[in-house]
Amino acid sequence: MTHRDPPGIIAPHIPADAYRRAETTGVPVVIVVHHTDPTSRPLRHYLFPIAVAGAGVIGVFGLVAAFLALLDFAAHTAAAIAGVAGPIGIGGIGLRLARGKHT
């Protein structure tokens, strides 16, 4: 004889005397299980999308910071090149790219 549990959630055990009495008399054993269905979704359903969105936000912040650092570097490089190049003249018209220190 194989042991099979009834479908669903059952009590942790049935007392032996109640089981033997039900077996000898043929009276069915009634097991009452108190179970409440959760009305809301568990927290893990919300945690994964929040984690993905947070990672995306951190990535975008990093991308913006890298872009601003690149722009700052480009502006400093352009100012350094303009300061070294001095005035540029074409056909008698002179253009100063940067102001000198002695102006």
Short mmCIF file of N, CA, C and O in Angstrom, two decimals:
data_model
loop_
_atom_site.label_atom_id
_atom_site.label_comp_id
_atom_site.label_asym_id
_atom_site.label_seq_id
_atom_site.Cartn_x
_atom_site.Cartn_y
_atom_site.Cartn_z
N MET A 1 0.85 -1.17 0.00
CA MET A 1 0.00 0.00 0.00
C MET A 1 0.90 1.23 0.00
O MET A 1 1.78 1.38 0.81
N THR A 2 0.65 2.13 -0.93
CA THR A 2 1.44 3.36 -1.01
C THR A 2 0.74 4.46 -0.25
O THR A 2 -0.49 4.52 -0.19
N HIS A 3 1.55 5.35 0.30
CA HIS A 3 1.02 6.47 1.06
C HIS A 3 0.83 7.65 0.12
O HIS A 3 1.75 8.07 -0.56
N ARG A 4 -0.39 8.17 0.05
CA ARG A 4 -0.67 9.34 -0.78
C ARG A 4 -1.36 10.39 0.05
O ARG A 4 -2.29 10.11 0.80
N ASP A 5 -0.90 11.63 -0.09
CA ASP A 5 -1.54 12.74 0.60
C ASP A 5 -2.72 13.22 -0.22
O ASP A 5 -2.69 13.19 -1.46
N PRO A 6 -3.76 13.69 0.43
CA PRO A 6 -4.87 14.28 -0.32
C PRO A 6 -4.42 15.57 -0.99
O PRO A 6 -3.45 16.19 -0.56
N PRO A 7 -5.07 15.95 -2.07
CA PRO A 7 -4.66 17.18 -2.75
C PRO A 7 -4.87 18.40 -1.88
O PRO A 7 -5.75 18.44 -1.04
N GLY A 8 -4.03 19.38 -2.09
CA GLY A 8 -4.13 20.62 -1.34
C GLY A 8 -3.26 20.60 -0.12
O GLY A 8 -2.47 19.70 0.12
N ILE A 9 -3.42 21.62 0.69
CA ILE A 9 -2.63 21.75 1.91
C ILE A 9 -3.35 20.99 3.02
O ILE A 9 -4.55 21.13 3.22
N ILE A 10 -2.60 20.14 3.74
CA ILE A 10 -3.22 19.41 4.84
C ILE A 10 -2.53 19.80 6.14
O ILE A 10 -1.49 20.44 6.14
N ALA A 11 -3.14 19.39 7.23
CA ALA A 11 -2.57 19.65 8.54
C ALA A 11 -1.24 18.91 8.66
O ALA A 11 -1.01 17.92 7.97
N PRO A 12 -0.36 19.35 9.56
CA PRO A 12 0.93 18.69 9.70
C PRO A 12 0.81 17.22 10.07
O PRO A 12 1.63 16.42 9.66
N HIS A 13 -0.21 16.85 10.81
CA HIS A 13 -0.41 15.45 11.16
C HIS A 13 -1.85 15.24 11.60
O HIS A 13 -2.55 16.18 11.99
N ILE A 14 -2.27 13.99 11.55
CA ILE A 14 -3.58 13.61 12.09
C ILE A 14 -3.25 12.74 13.32
O ILE A 14 -2.47 11.80 13.20
N PRO A 15 -3.81 13.04 14.46
CA PRO A 15 -3.53 12.20 15.64
C PRO A 15 -3.86 10.74 15.37
O PRO A 15 -4.84 10.41 14.70
N ALA A 16 -3.02 9.87 15.87
CA ALA A 16 -3.14 8.44 15.58
C ALA A 16 -4.46 7.86 16.06
O ALA A 16 -5.08 7.06 15.36
N ASP A 17 -4.92 8.28 17.25
CA ASP A 17 -6.18 7.71 17.74
C ASP A 17 -7.36 8.14 16.87
O ASP A 17 -8.26 7.34 16.60
N ALA A 18 -7.36 9.38 16.38
CA ALA A 18 -8.45 9.83 15.49
C ALA A 18 -8.38 9.08 14.16
O ALA A 18 -9.42 8.70 13.61
N TYR A 19 -7.20 8.82 13.68
CA TYR A 19 -7.05 8.11 12.40
C TYR A 19 -7.53 6.66 12.55
O TYR A 19 -8.26 6.14 11.71
N ARG A 20 -7.13 5.98 13.64
CA ARG A 20 -7.52 4.58 13.85
C ARG A 20 -9.04 4.47 14.07
O ARG A 20 -9.67 3.54 13.58
N ARG A 21 -9.60 5.43 14.82
CA ARG A 21 -11.04 5.41 15.06
C ARG A 21 -11.79 5.60 13.74
O ARG A 21 -12.77 4.92 13.47
N ALA A 22 -11.31 6.52 12.90
CA ALA A 22 -11.96 6.74 11.61
C ALA A 22 -11.79 5.53 10.71
O ALA A 22 -12.69 5.18 9.94
N GLU A 23 -10.66 4.85 10.83
CA GLU A 23 -10.41 3.68 9.99
C GLU A 23 -11.31 2.51 10.40
O GLU A 23 -11.82 1.78 9.55
N THR A 24 -11.53 2.33 11.70
CA THR A 24 -12.36 1.21 12.15
C THR A 24 -13.85 1.47 11.97
O THR A 24 -14.61 0.56 11.64
N THR A 25 -14.27 2.71 12.18
CA THR A 25 -15.70 3.00 12.08
C THR A 25 -16.12 3.39 10.67
O THR A 25 -17.30 3.37 10.35
N GLY A 26 -15.17 3.79 9.83
CA GLY A 26 -15.50 4.20 8.47
C GLY A 26 -15.95 5.65 8.37
O GLY A 26 -16.38 6.10 7.31
N VAL A 27 -15.87 6.37 9.47
CA VAL A 27 -16.25 7.78 9.47
C VAL A 27 -15.13 8.58 8.81
O VAL A 27 -13.96 8.40 9.14
N PRO A 28 -15.46 9.45 7.88
CA PRO A 28 -14.39 10.23 7.24
C PRO A 28 -13.75 11.22 8.21
O PRO A 28 -14.40 11.73 9.12
N VAL A 29 -12.48 11.46 7.99
CA VAL A 29 -11.74 12.43 8.80
C VAL A 29 -11.85 13.78 8.10
O VAL A 29 -11.56 13.90 6.91
N VAL A 30 -12.29 14.78 8.83
CA VAL A 30 -12.44 16.12 8.28
C VAL A 30 -11.28 16.97 8.77
O VAL A 30 -11.06 17.09 9.98
N ILE A 31 -10.56 17.53 7.84
CA ILE A 31 -9.43 18.39 8.18
C ILE A 31 -9.81 19.80 7.76
O ILE A 31 -10.13 20.05 6.61
N VAL A 32 -9.76 20.72 8.70
CA VAL A 32 -10.08 22.11 8.42
C VAL A 32 -8.77 22.87 8.31
O VAL A 32 -7.95 22.85 9.22
N VAL A 33 -8.58 23.51 7.17
CA VAL A 33 -7.37 24.29 6.94
C VAL A 33 -7.78 25.74 6.77
O VAL A 33 -8.60 26.07 5.91
N HIS A 34 -7.22 26.59 7.60
CA HIS A 34 -7.49 28.01 7.49
C HIS A 34 -6.49 28.60 6.51
O HIS A 34 -5.28 28.55 6.73
N HIS A 35 -7.01 29.13 5.44
CA HIS A 35 -6.13 29.67 4.41
C HIS A 35 -6.75 30.95 3.88
O HIS A 35 -7.92 31.01 3.53
N THR A 36 -5.94 31.99 3.80
CA THR A 36 -6.41 33.26 3.24
C THR A 36 -5.60 33.55 1.99
O THR A 36 -4.37 33.40 1.98
N ASP A 37 -6.27 33.94 0.95
CA ASP A 37 -5.58 34.31 -0.27
C ASP A 37 -5.02 35.71 -0.12
O ASP A 37 -5.71 36.62 0.35
N PRO A 38 -3.78 35.90 -0.55
CA PRO A 38 -3.24 37.26 -0.49
C PRO A 38 -3.98 38.17 -1.47
O PRO A 38 -4.24 37.78 -2.61
N THR A 39 -4.35 39.35 -1.02
CA THR A 39 -5.09 40.27 -1.89
C THR A 39 -4.17 41.14 -2.72
O THR A 39 -4.59 41.74 -3.69
N SER A 40 -2.90 41.23 -2.33
CA SER A 40 -1.96 42.07 -3.07
C SER A 40 -0.84 41.21 -3.63
O SER A 40 -0.66 40.07 -3.24
N ARG A 41 -0.09 41.80 -4.53
CA ARG A 41 1.03 41.09 -5.13
C ARG A 41 2.21 41.09 -4.17
O ARG A 41 2.43 42.06 -3.46
N PRO A 42 3.00 40.03 -4.17
CA PRO A 42 4.17 40.00 -3.30
C PRO A 42 5.20 41.05 -3.72
O PRO A 42 5.21 41.53 -4.86
N LEU A 43 6.09 41.37 -2.81
CA LEU A 43 7.08 42.41 -3.04
C LEU A 43 8.03 42.04 -4.17
O LEU A 43 8.50 42.91 -4.90
N ARG A 44 8.32 40.76 -4.37
CA ARG A 44 9.29 40.36 -5.41
C ARG A 44 8.79 40.70 -6.81
O ARG A 44 9.59 40.83 -7.72
N HIS A 45 7.48 40.88 -6.99
CA HIS A 45 6.96 41.26 -8.30
C HIS A 45 7.32 42.71 -8.64
O HIS A 45 7.36 43.09 -9.80
N TYR A 46 7.54 43.53 -7.63
CA TYR A 46 7.88 44.93 -7.85
C TYR A 46 9.39 45.16 -7.79
O TYR A 46 9.88 46.15 -8.32
N LEU A 47 10.12 44.29 -7.12
CA LEU A 47 11.54 44.51 -6.88
C LEU A 47 12.37 44.44 -8.16
O LEU A 47 13.26 45.26 -8.37
N PHE A 48 12.09 43.48 -9.03
CA PHE A 48 12.88 43.34 -10.26
C PHE A 48 12.73 44.54 -11.19
O PHE A 48 13.74 45.09 -11.65
N PRO A 49 11.53 45.03 -11.49
CA PRO A 49 11.43 46.23 -12.35
C PRO A 49 12.07 47.46 -11.73
O PRO A 49 12.68 48.28 -12.44
N ILE A 50 11.98 47.60 -10.40
CA ILE A 50 12.61 48.75 -9.75
C ILE A 50 14.12 48.65 -9.86
O ILE A 50 14.81 49.65 -10.09
N ALA A 51 14.67 47.44 -9.71
CA ALA A 51 16.12 47.26 -9.83
C ALA A 51 16.59 47.55 -11.26
O ALA A 51 17.63 48.20 -11.45
N VAL A 52 15.84 47.12 -12.25
CA VAL A 52 16.21 47.39 -13.64
C VAL A 52 16.13 48.89 -13.94
O VAL A 52 17.03 49.46 -14.58
N ALA A 53 15.08 49.55 -13.46
CA ALA A 53 14.96 50.99 -13.67
C ALA A 53 16.08 51.75 -12.96
O ALA A 53 16.63 52.71 -13.51
N GLY A 54 16.42 51.33 -11.75
CA GLY A 54 17.52 51.97 -11.02
C GLY A 54 18.85 51.82 -11.75
O GLY A 54 19.64 52.77 -11.83
N ALA A 55 19.10 50.64 -12.30
CA ALA A 55 20.33 50.43 -13.06
C ALA A 55 20.34 51.30 -14.31
O ALA A 55 21.38 51.85 -14.69
N GLY A 56 19.20 51.45 -14.95
CA GLY A 56 19.11 52.31 -16.13
C GLY A 56 19.37 53.77 -15.79
O GLY A 56 20.07 54.47 -16.54
N VAL A 57 18.82 54.22 -14.67
CA VAL A 57 19.04 55.61 -14.25
C VAL A 57 20.51 55.85 -13.94
O VAL A 57 21.08 56.88 -14.34
N ILE A 58 21.14 54.91 -13.24
CA ILE A 58 22.57 55.06 -12.94
C ILE A 58 23.38 55.08 -14.23
O ILE A 58 24.33 55.86 -14.37
N GLY A 59 23.01 54.25 -15.20
CA GLY A 59 23.70 54.24 -16.48
C GLY A 59 23.56 55.56 -17.23
O GLY A 59 24.52 56.07 -17.81
N VAL A 60 22.36 56.13 -17.21
CA VAL A 60 22.14 57.42 -17.88
C VAL A 60 22.93 58.52 -17.19
O VAL A 60 23.52 59.38 -17.85
N PHE A 61 22.96 58.50 -15.84
CA PHE A 61 23.76 59.49 -15.11
C PHE A 61 25.23 59.37 -15.49
O PHE A 61 25.92 60.38 -15.68
N GLY A 62 25.73 58.16 -15.61
CA GLY A 62 27.12 57.96 -16.01
C GLY A 62 27.38 58.46 -17.41
O GLY A 62 28.43 59.06 -17.69
N LEU A 63 26.44 58.23 -18.31
CA LEU A 63 26.58 58.68 -19.69
C LEU A 63 26.61 60.21 -19.76
O LEU A 63 27.43 60.80 -20.47
N VAL A 64 25.74 60.87 -19.01
CA VAL A 64 25.71 62.34 -18.99
C VAL A 64 27.00 62.89 -18.38
O VAL A 64 27.57 63.85 -18.90
N ALA A 65 27.48 62.26 -17.31
CA ALA A 65 28.73 62.72 -16.68
C ALA A 65 29.90 62.57 -17.65
O ALA A 65 30.76 63.46 -17.74
N ALA A 66 29.95 61.46 -18.37
CA ALA A 66 31.03 61.26 -19.34
C ALA A 66 30.94 62.28 -20.46
O ALA A 66 31.96 62.82 -20.92
N PHE A 67 29.74 62.59 -20.93
CA PHE A 67 29.56 63.57 -21.99
C PHE A 67 30.01 64.96 -21.54
O PHE A 67 30.70 65.68 -22.26
N LEU A 68 29.63 65.33 -20.30
CA LEU A 68 30.04 66.64 -19.78
C LEU A 68 31.55 66.71 -19.57
O LEU A 68 32.17 67.75 -19.82
N ALA A 69 32.17 65.62 -19.12
CA ALA A 69 33.62 65.62 -18.97
C ALA A 69 34.30 65.75 -20.33
O ALA A 69 35.31 66.46 -20.47
N LEU A 70 33.76 65.10 -21.35
CA LEU A 70 34.32 65.21 -22.69
C LEU A 70 34.16 66.63 -23.23
O LEU A 70 35.09 67.18 -23.84
N LEU A 71 33.02 67.26 -22.98
CA LEU A 71 32.82 68.64 -23.42
C LEU A 71 33.77 69.59 -22.71
O LEU A 71 34.33 70.50 -23.34
N ASP A 72 33.97 69.38 -21.42
CA ASP A 72 34.90 70.21 -20.66
C ASP A 72 36.32 70.06 -21.19
O ASP A 72 37.04 71.04 -21.38
N PHE A 73 36.71 68.82 -21.46
CA PHE A 73 38.04 68.57 -22.01
C PHE A 73 38.20 69.23 -23.38
O PHE A 73 39.24 69.84 -23.68
N ALA A 74 37.17 69.15 -24.21
CA ALA A 74 37.23 69.76 -25.55
C ALA A 74 37.32 71.28 -25.45
O ALA A 74 38.07 71.92 -26.21
N ALA A 75 36.59 71.89 -24.52
CA ALA A 75 36.64 73.35 -24.36
C ALA A 75 38.02 73.80 -23.88
O ALA A 75 38.58 74.79 -24.39
N HIS A 76 38.61 73.07 -22.93
CA HIS A 76 39.94 73.42 -22.45
C HIS A 76 40.99 73.23 -23.56
O HIS A 76 41.92 74.03 -23.68
N THR A 77 40.83 72.17 -24.34
CA THR A 77 41.76 71.94 -25.45
C THR A 77 41.65 73.05 -26.49
O THR A 77 42.68 73.55 -26.98
N ALA A 78 40.44 73.45 -26.83
CA ALA A 78 40.24 74.52 -27.81
C ALA A 78 40.82 75.84 -27.29
O ALA A 78 41.45 76.60 -28.06
N ALA A 79 40.65 76.13 -26.02
CA ALA A 79 41.20 77.36 -25.45
C ALA A 79 42.73 77.33 -25.45
O ALA A 79 43.38 78.34 -25.74
N ALA A 80 43.30 76.16 -25.16
CA ALA A 80 44.77 76.04 -25.17
C ALA A 80 45.33 76.21 -26.58
O ALA A 80 46.33 76.89 -26.79
N ILE A 81 44.68 75.62 -27.56
CA ILE A 81 45.13 75.74 -28.96
C ILE A 81 44.99 77.18 -29.43
O ILE A 81 45.87 77.73 -30.10
N ALA A 82 43.87 77.83 -29.07
CA ALA A 82 43.66 79.22 -29.48
C ALA A 82 44.69 80.13 -28.83
O ALA A 82 45.16 81.10 -29.45
N GLY A 83 45.08 79.87 -27.59
CA GLY A 83 46.07 80.69 -26.92
C GLY A 83 47.45 80.53 -27.51
O GLY A 83 48.22 81.48 -27.61
N VAL A 84 47.78 79.33 -27.95
CA VAL A 84 49.10 79.07 -28.53
C VAL A 84 49.17 79.59 -29.96
O VAL A 84 50.22 80.08 -30.40
N ALA A 85 48.09 79.52 -30.70
CA ALA A 85 48.11 79.87 -32.12
C ALA A 85 48.31 81.36 -32.32
O ALA A 85 48.93 81.79 -33.30
N GLY A 86 47.83 82.19 -31.43
CA GLY A 86 47.97 83.63 -31.60
C GLY A 86 47.01 84.15 -32.66
O GLY A 86 46.05 83.48 -33.05
N PRO A 87 47.29 85.36 -33.15
CA PRO A 87 46.38 85.93 -34.16
C PRO A 87 46.54 85.24 -35.51
O PRO A 87 47.62 84.83 -35.90
N ILE A 88 45.41 85.10 -36.20
CA ILE A 88 45.41 84.51 -37.54
C ILE A 88 45.08 85.63 -38.52
O ILE A 88 44.10 86.36 -38.34
N GLY A 89 45.86 85.74 -39.55
CA GLY A 89 45.62 86.79 -40.53
C GLY A 89 45.48 86.23 -41.93
O GLY A 89 46.25 85.39 -42.36
N ILE A 90 44.46 86.71 -42.63
CA ILE A 90 44.24 86.31 -44.03
C ILE A 90 43.99 87.59 -44.83
O ILE A 90 43.01 88.29 -44.60
N GLY A 91 44.85 87.86 -45.75
CA GLY A 91 44.67 89.02 -46.63
C GLY A 91 44.65 90.34 -45.90
O GLY A 91 43.90 91.23 -46.29
N GLY A 92 45.39 90.49 -44.86
CA GLY A 92 45.46 91.75 -44.14
C GLY A 92 44.45 91.89 -43.03
O GLY A 92 44.44 92.86 -42.30
N ILE A 93 43.53 90.95 -42.91
CA ILE A 93 42.53 91.00 -41.83
C ILE A 93 43.01 90.05 -40.74
O ILE A 93 43.24 88.87 -40.97
N GLY A 94 43.19 90.60 -39.57
CA GLY A 94 43.68 89.77 -38.46
C GLY A 94 42.56 89.38 -37.51
O GLY A 94 41.64 90.15 -37.26
N LEU A 95 42.64 88.18 -37.02
CA LEU A 95 41.62 87.66 -36.08
C LEU A 95 42.36 87.07 -34.90
O LEU A 95 43.17 86.16 -35.05
N ARG A 96 42.07 87.61 -33.73
CA ARG A 96 42.66 87.02 -32.53
C ARG A 96 41.70 86.01 -31.96
O ARG A 96 40.53 86.32 -31.67
N LEU A 97 42.15 84.75 -31.77
CA LEU A 97 41.28 83.71 -31.25
C LEU A 97 41.11 83.79 -29.73
O LEU A 97 40.10 83.41 -29.19
N ALA A 98 42.14 84.32 -29.07
CA ALA A 98 42.08 84.46 -27.62
C ALA A 98 42.78 85.73 -27.22
O ALA A 98 43.69 86.19 -27.90
N ARG A 99 42.37 86.30 -26.13
CA ARG A 99 43.01 87.53 -25.65
C ARG A 99 44.32 87.18 -25.01
O ARG A 99 44.42 86.20 -24.25
N GLY A 100 45.29 87.97 -25.23
CA GLY A 100 46.59 87.76 -24.62
C GLY A 100 46.59 88.21 -23.17
O GLY A 100 45.69 88.92 -22.72
N LYS A 101 47.63 87.85 -22.45
CA LYS A 101 47.72 88.22 -21.04
C LYS A 101 48.11 89.68 -20.87
O LYS A 101 47.90 90.27 -19.83
N HIS A 102 48.70 90.31 -21.90
CA HIS A 102 49.18 91.69 -21.79
C HIS A 102 48.23 92.70 -22.40
O HIS A 102 48.59 93.81 -22.69
N THR A 103 46.98 92.38 -22.57
CA THR A 103 46.04 93.28 -23.22
C THR A 103 45.41 94.23 -22.26
O THR A 103 45.07 94.07 -21.19
#
